[in-house]
């Protein structure tokens, strides 16, 4: 039995119907705006030798969804959807009558998978009334482009069967499961779940089961797979091409003869119904009808049919694992070997700046065989990575007892507790007791309005750089002569001030990495003060549309000599 091809894509290609491929409705609007074009497309498929043509009502179910597109959205006069359905049915009938094919070319009323919803029961009830009122109702209902197996789908099928018309179902499925028009797959292996559903459909009273809306090279194996579960008539009608922002892009190099060859393979596997979905034109259908004439369905099994499968490969052979993505040190990157971190209550989770610093420490393998210091350790993200990189020892400091405990816990979680120590330290009075080859610091940086602060023994952080300046002041005593410090600085702090402070103590710095991120909530609170700092210094942030963006730099600091 021969089905027609893609009505919507033929409307846009041959009949040049305006808005034929408005994607949500897929040509259904042409029933209102250009019914003559719809009639012309139906005639072409009837002439091509189809045994069944489908109405141009595929998008009707979508138009009726609560949040769906409206057929009449740009019209002054509302259009009743049942009138659209009647027109679609009558135009298909008219094409059959005009070409003298009454009695040997059936009309299928097409609906898409949006009838699979809780609100569709009323739609189906009214469809039954539409069919009953017509002098020539459809010969069958084609519920197509289905995907999931849901309880609401079962209810929709029951409602359509109650109309008394034969019901055909068509799914976007291949041997790998759910399949899209580009051959992409969703979900994991389903085993025999879809096959068992096919058996249930047969017992319910469905008249035929088909596969549609997938690339032709994904069809192989489906008919023979389903035959293990059901005696229903089985069919296939795939796409040729894909949808783009310029409309449907037809597959080049696939003419009628090429499509007929594919149809023969599906027939050899046992297909009893063959047609085409989007991009399959009347010449494809005519060639397939001619080549299939007089053939009988075969019994080719999936193990053989799979050889016509994806990219010509033998789908029965186990796929070789892909080469892992690695960095230039040949370390695997997928999945990323990120430390196992917990964030305890009261401890700030790592932000964009800390993740940037971690990426650099990990990527460069910093800390191997060296004594390291992490100032402002927080969760311990940098301290743990230094140890994982092979540091001889890492000392972590933070003013918050909870952060110190969190760092030690994360060191234990990552099996580096023997090389990580942590201590509660206030950076202001702290005096370094020893020197370190590597120092890392991602410190709190937030300009603060002095008039909004309660008086204390410390000066308010007007410039947002109190902690950064404290660290710079103590680098001479903390950093080994050949050592290097990696300090995170935000763009809302002055570069000139940092460079001058470092130079005054015999250090130089270069930015070795940076990242951009939107203002976090805690910085939003200081927008007014940040504005003052930027007016009085070379501090800055970026504005992208309505969004404020700051830059975090990672400075590599060394002794100037």
XYZ file of C-alpha atoms in Angstrom:
561
model
C 0.000 0.000 0.000
C 1.443 3.373 -1.061
C 1.086 6.530 1.055
C 1.622 10.081 -0.134
C 4.642 12.263 0.711
C 5.182 15.498 2.618
C 2.190 17.765 2.011
C 3.641 20.708 3.965
C 7.026 20.643 2.225
C 5.371 20.186 -1.170
C 3.200 23.236 -0.486
C 6.302 25.346 0.027
C 8.267 23.836 -2.870
C 5.724 23.281 -5.642
C 2.609 25.270 -4.816
C 4.567 28.165 -3.266
C 1.883 28.556 -0.615
C 2.511 31.478 1.697
C 3.540 30.430 5.215
C 3.316 26.764 4.193
C 6.035 25.851 6.664
C 5.114 27.886 9.698
C 6.829 25.320 11.870
C 4.270 24.785 14.683
C 1.371 24.260 12.231
C 3.388 22.791 9.337
C 1.239 24.019 6.466
C -2.179 23.762 8.105
C -2.691 27.518 7.744
C -2.789 27.035 3.961
C -6.260 25.517 4.389
C -7.446 29.023 5.272
C -5.215 31.178 3.108
C -4.554 29.055 0.015
C -6.881 26.045 -0.299
C -6.242 25.826 -4.064
C -2.567 25.105 -3.352
C -3.552 22.302 -0.967
C -5.849 20.807 -3.597
C -3.057 20.961 -6.182
C -0.664 19.047 -3.896
C -3.268 16.356 -3.213
C -3.802 15.924 -6.968
C -0.063 15.402 -7.518
C 0.087 12.569 -4.995
C -3.086 10.930 -6.284
C -1.583 11.006 -9.789
C 1.650 9.501 -8.432
C -0.269 6.311 -7.622
C -0.982 6.640 -3.905
C -3.410 4.232 -2.288
C -3.821 6.622 0.678
C -3.485 10.414 0.821
C -3.538 12.342 4.094
C -5.391 15.561 4.849
C -3.429 18.737 5.444
C -4.531 18.823 9.094
C -1.353 17.588 10.809
C -0.994 20.820 12.829
C -4.633 21.037 13.896
C -3.959 19.378 17.252
C -1.137 21.855 17.953
C -3.426 24.813 17.197
C -5.879 23.560 19.809
C -3.370 23.250 22.649
C -3.810 25.843 25.390
C -0.459 27.446 24.668
C -0.345 26.416 21.014
C -0.200 28.559 17.855
C -3.467 29.941 16.571
C -4.619 29.453 12.998
C -6.384 32.793 13.128
C -3.814 34.833 15.071
C -3.397 37.436 12.320
C -6.976 37.470 11.031
C -9.787 39.887 11.827
C -12.419 37.152 11.624
C -12.045 34.103 13.868
C -11.911 30.689 12.200
C -13.489 27.665 13.838
C -11.067 24.772 13.927
C -13.778 22.268 12.977
C -14.371 24.228 9.765
C -10.649 23.975 9.050
C -10.850 20.223 9.588
C -13.867 19.940 7.274
C -12.093 21.883 4.547
C -9.004 19.693 4.839
C -11.109 16.552 4.490
C -13.154 17.865 1.557
C -10.101 19.029 -0.404
C -8.517 15.575 -0.147
C -11.798 13.967 -1.256
C -12.085 16.417 -4.145
C -8.633 15.461 -5.461
C -9.583 11.771 -5.402
C -12.896 12.457 -7.182
C -11.384 14.677 -9.883
C -8.826 12.035 -10.846
C -11.325 9.185 -10.923
C -9.721 7.274 -8.042
C -12.886 6.765 -5.966
C -12.823 3.368 -4.346
C -9.080 2.744 -4.717
C -7.507 5.831 -3.070
C -8.392 6.312 0.585
C -8.331 9.537 2.599
C -6.617 9.554 6.011
C -7.406 12.350 8.479
C -3.981 13.398 9.786
C -3.337 14.457 13.387
C -0.018 14.950 15.158
C 1.081 13.831 18.595
C -0.314 16.896 20.373
C -3.540 14.967 20.859
C -1.485 13.114 23.479
C -2.487 15.446 26.311
C -4.977 15.709 29.160
C -6.939 18.420 27.336
C -7.293 16.483 24.080
C -10.287 14.363 25.110
C -12.719 17.147 24.182
C -10.975 17.652 20.827
C -11.357 13.976 19.983
C -15.023 13.999 21.049
C -15.704 16.903 18.692
C -13.741 15.231 15.900
C -16.137 12.288 16.157
C -19.001 14.732 15.601
C -17.190 16.266 12.620
C -16.734 12.843 11.018
C -20.346 11.852 11.668
C -21.679 15.052 10.105
C -19.706 14.636 6.878
C -21.376 13.032 3.887
C -18.008 11.448 3.071
C -16.045 10.966 6.291
C -12.381 9.958 6.169
C -11.557 6.333 5.522
C -9.181 6.235 8.486
C -7.459 8.409 11.096
C -3.669 8.686 10.892
C -2.206 9.687 14.254
C 1.414 10.389 13.320
C 4.764 11.706 14.492
C 4.202 10.233 17.945
C 7.071 9.781 20.363
C 6.446 8.784 23.977
C 4.290 5.951 25.274
C 2.056 7.624 27.840
C -1.279 6.968 29.588
C -2.726 10.053 27.848
C -1.767 8.541 24.473
C -3.698 5.396 25.341
C -6.704 7.556 26.194
C -6.407 9.442 22.873
C -6.229 6.179 20.927
C -9.299 4.851 22.739
C -11.175 8.046 21.888
C -10.277 7.823 18.201
C -11.207 4.133 18.038
C -14.589 5.078 19.469
C -15.309 7.016 16.258
C -15.648 3.660 14.479
C -12.942 4.548 11.931
C -9.740 2.540 11.460
C -6.863 4.136 13.374
C -3.247 4.009 12.185
C -0.426 5.015 14.502
C 2.989 6.251 13.417
C 6.005 6.856 15.664
C 9.382 8.572 15.359
C 11.333 5.462 16.318
C 14.366 3.557 15.134
C 16.303 0.628 16.564
C 18.078 3.045 18.915
C 14.816 4.336 20.431
C 13.253 7.775 19.991
C 14.656 9.431 16.880
C 14.482 12.958 15.467
C 14.523 14.296 11.921
C 18.299 14.770 12.099
C 18.862 11.230 13.364
C 19.431 12.344 16.950
C 18.366 9.930 19.690
C 16.759 10.481 23.071
C 16.747 8.224 26.067
C 18.539 4.984 26.746
C 18.034 1.516 25.292
C 14.410 0.433 25.655
C 14.783 -3.286 25.059
C 11.439 -4.642 23.935
C 9.306 -1.851 25.463
C 8.150 -0.474 22.114
C 7.538 -3.954 20.746
C 5.343 -4.833 23.713
C 3.464 -1.563 23.170
C 2.881 -2.614 19.543
C 1.273 -5.805 20.770
C -0.945 -3.782 23.108
C -1.998 -1.488 20.251
C -3.027 -4.525 18.213
C -5.105 -5.892 21.076
C -6.741 -2.479 21.525
C -7.948 -2.439 17.913
C -5.389 -0.252 16.096
C -5.396 -1.119 12.381
C -1.754 -0.424 11.384
C 1.551 0.667 12.901
C 4.120 2.801 11.066
C 7.420 4.633 11.483
C 7.788 8.210 10.177
C 9.641 11.530 10.483
C 13.133 10.025 10.719
C 16.017 9.919 8.203
C 15.791 6.985 5.774
C 19.069 5.472 6.985
C 17.500 4.995 10.423
C 14.559 2.942 9.146
C 16.465 -0.343 8.736
C 15.556 -3.033 11.229
C 12.341 -1.489 12.551
C 9.811 -3.499 10.527
C 11.436 -6.838 11.298
C 11.814 -5.842 14.944
C 8.113 -5.001 15.257
C 7.119 -8.180 13.411
C 8.400 -10.188 16.382
C 5.650 -8.639 18.499
C 2.615 -7.957 16.300
C 0.711 -9.146 13.261
C -0.472 -5.610 12.439
C 0.228 -4.203 8.971
C 3.543 -2.358 9.303
C 4.821 0.587 7.298
C 7.511 3.245 6.970
C 7.575 6.776 5.579
C 10.758 8.711 6.423
C 11.911 12.269 5.699
C 14.254 13.474 2.999
C 16.056 16.586 4.237
C 15.699 18.870 7.235
C 14.092 22.110 8.367
C 16.199 25.289 8.382
C 15.647 29.008 8.865
C 15.220 29.228 5.083
C 12.583 26.534 4.955
C 12.875 22.864 4.152
C 16.257 21.810 2.747
C 15.684 18.860 0.425
C 18.267 16.064 0.407
C 20.399 16.463 -2.722
C 21.138 13.440 -4.876
C 18.098 11.394 -3.878
C 15.740 11.179 -6.817
C 12.929 8.806 -7.583
C 15.167 5.846 -8.433
C 17.259 6.215 -5.291
C 14.131 6.415 -3.149
C 12.658 3.377 -4.899
C 15.813 1.384 -4.059
C 15.374 2.245 -0.390
C 11.695 1.312 -0.579
C 12.628 -2.115 -1.962
C 14.878 -2.718 1.055
C 12.056 -1.831 3.418
C 9.787 -4.189 1.466
C 12.349 -6.977 1.742
C 12.258 -6.487 5.491
C 8.480 -6.885 5.501
C 6.995 -3.410 5.069
C 3.386 -3.525 3.829
C 2.846 0.259 3.742
C 5.425 2.589 2.165
C 5.294 6.340 1.687
C 7.151 9.487 2.568
C 7.166 12.239 5.129
C 8.581 15.761 4.763
C 10.774 16.280 1.714
C 9.444 13.208 -0.117
C 7.952 14.519 -3.355
C 5.464 13.036 -5.860
C 8.290 11.792 -8.110
C 9.731 9.800 -5.199
C 6.347 8.229 -4.482
C 5.673 7.492 -8.183
C 9.024 5.712 -8.581
C 8.554 3.703 -5.391
C 5.016 2.689 -6.414
C 6.283 1.460 -9.765
C 9.181 -0.557 -8.324
C 7.099 -2.097 -5.543
C 4.325 -3.243 -7.882
C 3.990 -7.025 -7.741
C 6.484 -7.480 -4.878
C 5.727 -9.411 -1.710
C 6.898 -8.532 1.800
C 10.135 -10.267 2.748
C 11.543 -11.534 6.031
C 14.957 -9.892 6.293
C 16.022 -9.886 9.941
C 17.528 -7.031 11.971
C 21.012 -8.580 11.909
C 21.002 -8.284 8.129
C 18.919 -5.133 7.832
C 21.249 -3.334 10.218
C 23.920 -3.434 7.523
C 21.875 -0.818 5.694
C 21.828 1.235 8.891
C 23.669 4.197 10.296
C 26.278 5.479 7.865
C 26.460 2.041 6.280
C 27.981 0.548 9.434
C 27.090 -2.830 10.870
C 24.921 -1.790 13.794
C 25.194 -5.264 15.328
C 28.924 -4.856 15.951
C 29.848 -3.281 19.280
C 30.972 0.297 18.843
C 34.589 0.978 19.683
C 34.936 3.415 22.585
C 35.943 6.887 21.406
C 39.382 8.235 22.088
C 39.103 10.204 25.339
C 39.446 13.964 25.220
C 42.673 14.941 26.940
C 44.621 18.092 27.706
C 48.166 18.724 26.549
C 49.401 16.768 29.562
C 47.366 13.784 28.301
C 45.020 13.948 31.284
C 41.409 12.935 30.579
C 38.941 15.818 30.378
C 35.649 13.954 29.916
C 34.409 13.662 32.524
C 36.430 16.506 34.010
C 38.535 15.251 36.961
C 37.120 17.889 39.284
C 37.693 17.370 43.011
C 34.921 15.852 45.088
C 33.834 18.936 47.047
C 31.219 19.393 49.736
C 30.024 22.871 50.730
C 29.228 22.960 54.424
C 26.606 25.304 55.926
C 27.911 28.830 56.332
C 30.743 28.382 53.809
C 30.520 30.298 50.540
C 30.596 27.991 47.508
C 33.246 28.663 44.858
C 32.373 31.467 42.461
C 33.387 32.157 38.876
C 36.746 33.613 39.942
C 37.644 30.578 42.061
C 36.659 28.200 39.273
C 38.896 30.175 36.899
C 41.812 29.882 39.337
C 41.133 26.155 39.768
C 41.130 25.622 36.006
C 44.540 27.264 35.699
C 46.030 25.373 38.658
C 44.724 22.096 37.251
C 45.658 22.836 33.646
C 49.238 23.876 34.438
C 49.807 21.184 37.035
C 50.873 23.849 39.527
C 52.304 22.795 42.887
C 53.913 19.461 42.037
C 56.631 18.587 44.610
C 56.407 22.060 46.183
C 55.336 23.596 49.474
C 52.156 25.555 48.863
C 49.996 28.080 50.692
C 46.278 28.730 50.051
C 45.081 32.033 51.570
C 41.304 32.360 51.941
C 40.760 28.662 51.285
C 36.932 28.526 51.614
C 35.880 25.038 50.586
C 39.492 24.123 49.829
C 39.020 23.976 46.053
C 42.549 25.257 45.354
C 44.274 23.572 48.274
C 42.868 20.180 47.323
C 43.837 20.601 43.662
C 47.386 21.596 44.584
C 47.645 18.394 46.612
C 46.122 16.363 43.778
C 48.756 17.879 41.487
C 51.411 16.306 43.713
C 52.298 19.105 46.142
C 54.666 18.079 48.915
C 52.464 19.953 51.403
C 49.638 22.495 51.286
C 48.814 24.838 54.136
C 45.353 26.409 53.956
C 44.330 29.564 55.835
C 40.927 31.165 56.369
C 39.443 33.520 58.933
C 36.341 31.307 59.299
C 36.524 28.125 61.399
C 33.809 26.581 59.222
C 35.882 27.078 56.065
C 38.914 25.499 57.720
C 36.871 22.471 58.745
C 35.328 22.281 55.247
C 38.777 22.317 53.621
C 40.029 19.507 55.845
C 36.889 17.478 55.126
C 37.354 17.923 51.376
C 41.007 16.968 51.621
C 39.876 13.722 53.261
C 37.199 13.163 50.586
C 39.895 13.400 47.901
C 42.445 11.231 49.727
C 45.011 14.001 50.203
C 44.494 14.641 53.918
C 48.074 13.544 54.646
C 49.395 16.527 52.659
C 46.908 19.266 53.610
C 46.785 21.181 56.868
C 44.436 24.056 57.625
C 44.364 26.794 60.219
C 42.085 29.643 61.265
C 44.067 32.824 60.600
C 43.196 36.520 60.377
C 45.254 37.873 57.480
C 45.695 41.347 59.053
C 47.775 40.375 62.119
C 49.210 37.233 60.497
C 52.998 36.989 60.327
C 54.362 34.327 57.943
C 56.541 31.785 59.729
C 58.055 30.278 56.582
C 58.321 30.749 52.817
C 56.393 28.840 50.145
C 57.204 28.002 46.533
C 53.563 28.490 45.513
C 50.932 30.794 47.001
C 47.341 30.929 45.758
C 44.701 33.402 46.891
C 41.122 34.086 45.862
C 40.152 36.746 48.394
C 36.971 38.651 49.151
C 36.889 41.922 47.170
C 33.945 44.263 47.671
C 34.094 48.080 47.799
C 32.137 49.276 50.841
C 30.492 52.621 51.536
C 32.143 53.860 54.762
C 28.977 55.664 55.823
C 27.019 52.408 55.704
C 29.351 50.561 58.078
C 29.246 50.273 61.853
C 32.429 51.665 63.418
C 35.082 49.094 64.259
C 38.790 48.988 64.881
C 39.331 48.378 61.130
C 38.938 50.874 58.344
C 35.994 50.223 55.988
C 37.042 48.616 52.702
C 36.379 51.724 50.583
C 38.370 50.449 47.561
C 37.476 46.773 48.051
C 41.122 45.795 48.226
C 41.985 45.571 51.923
C 42.687 41.822 51.806
C 44.585 42.005 48.511
C 46.806 44.787 49.866
C 47.440 42.852 53.088
C 48.574 39.858 51.070
C 50.851 41.972 48.849
C 52.394 43.547 51.965
C 53.321 40.112 53.318
C 54.508 38.451 50.126
C 58.142 39.357 50.839
C 58.075 37.207 53.953
C 55.854 34.437 52.573
C 57.088 33.819 49.017
C 60.299 31.882 48.417
C 62.946 33.599 46.237
C 62.077 31.467 43.210
C 58.437 31.160 44.158
C 55.303 32.327 42.381
C 51.998 33.614 43.720
C 48.660 33.368 41.902
C 46.281 36.098 43.050
C 42.724 36.647 41.820
C 41.843 40.311 41.245
C 38.500 41.637 40.065
C 38.255 44.436 37.517
C 36.406 46.606 40.050
C 39.789 47.015 41.771
C 42.480 49.285 40.369
C 45.185 47.648 38.263
C 47.482 50.674 38.754
C 47.260 50.457 42.537
C 48.091 46.735 42.448
C 51.042 47.241 40.111
C 52.413 50.092 42.261
C 51.997 48.106 45.491
C 53.793 45.091 43.995
C 56.598 47.181 42.500
C 57.187 48.936 45.821
C 57.951 45.541 47.350
C 60.018 44.182 44.503
C 57.436 42.137 42.613
C 56.095 42.057 39.062
C 52.822 40.578 37.834
C 51.230 39.450 34.606
C 47.687 38.281 33.940
C 47.816 34.604 32.959
C 44.069 33.992 32.776
C 40.749 35.784 33.080
C 37.016 35.114 33.063
C 33.861 37.204 32.729
C 30.761 36.850 34.882
C 27.615 38.749 35.791
C 27.561 40.780 38.984
C 26.770 38.358 41.815
C 24.108 39.435 44.344
C 26.660 40.456 46.984
C 28.267 42.887 44.528
C 24.911 44.261 43.420
C 24.530 45.607 46.952
C 27.637 47.760 46.429
C 26.803 49.184 42.984
C 26.879 52.780 44.243
C 30.260 52.381 45.931
C 31.662 50.476 42.940
C 30.660 53.469 40.817
C 32.630 55.800 43.130
C 35.717 53.574 42.949
C 35.537 53.459 39.153
C 35.244 57.265 38.968
C 38.323 57.711 41.145
C 40.562 55.001 39.641
C 41.125 52.808 36.618
C 38.766 50.142 38.010
C 35.981 49.164 35.603
C 33.229 46.763 34.670
C 31.511 45.955 31.375
C 27.919 46.537 30.322
C 26.374 44.054 27.898
C 22.851 45.143 27.079
C 21.146 45.507 30.454
C 23.630 43.221 32.174
C 26.634 44.328 34.220
C 29.677 42.106 33.812
C 32.937 42.107 35.728
C 36.238 40.476 34.852
C 38.276 38.303 37.181
C 42.013 38.199 36.420
C 44.492 35.625 37.644
C 47.787 37.391 38.344
C 51.059 35.514 38.326
C 53.350 37.368 40.769
C 57.133 36.837 40.971
C 60.120 38.571 42.515
C 61.246 41.294 40.104
C 64.875 40.100 40.084
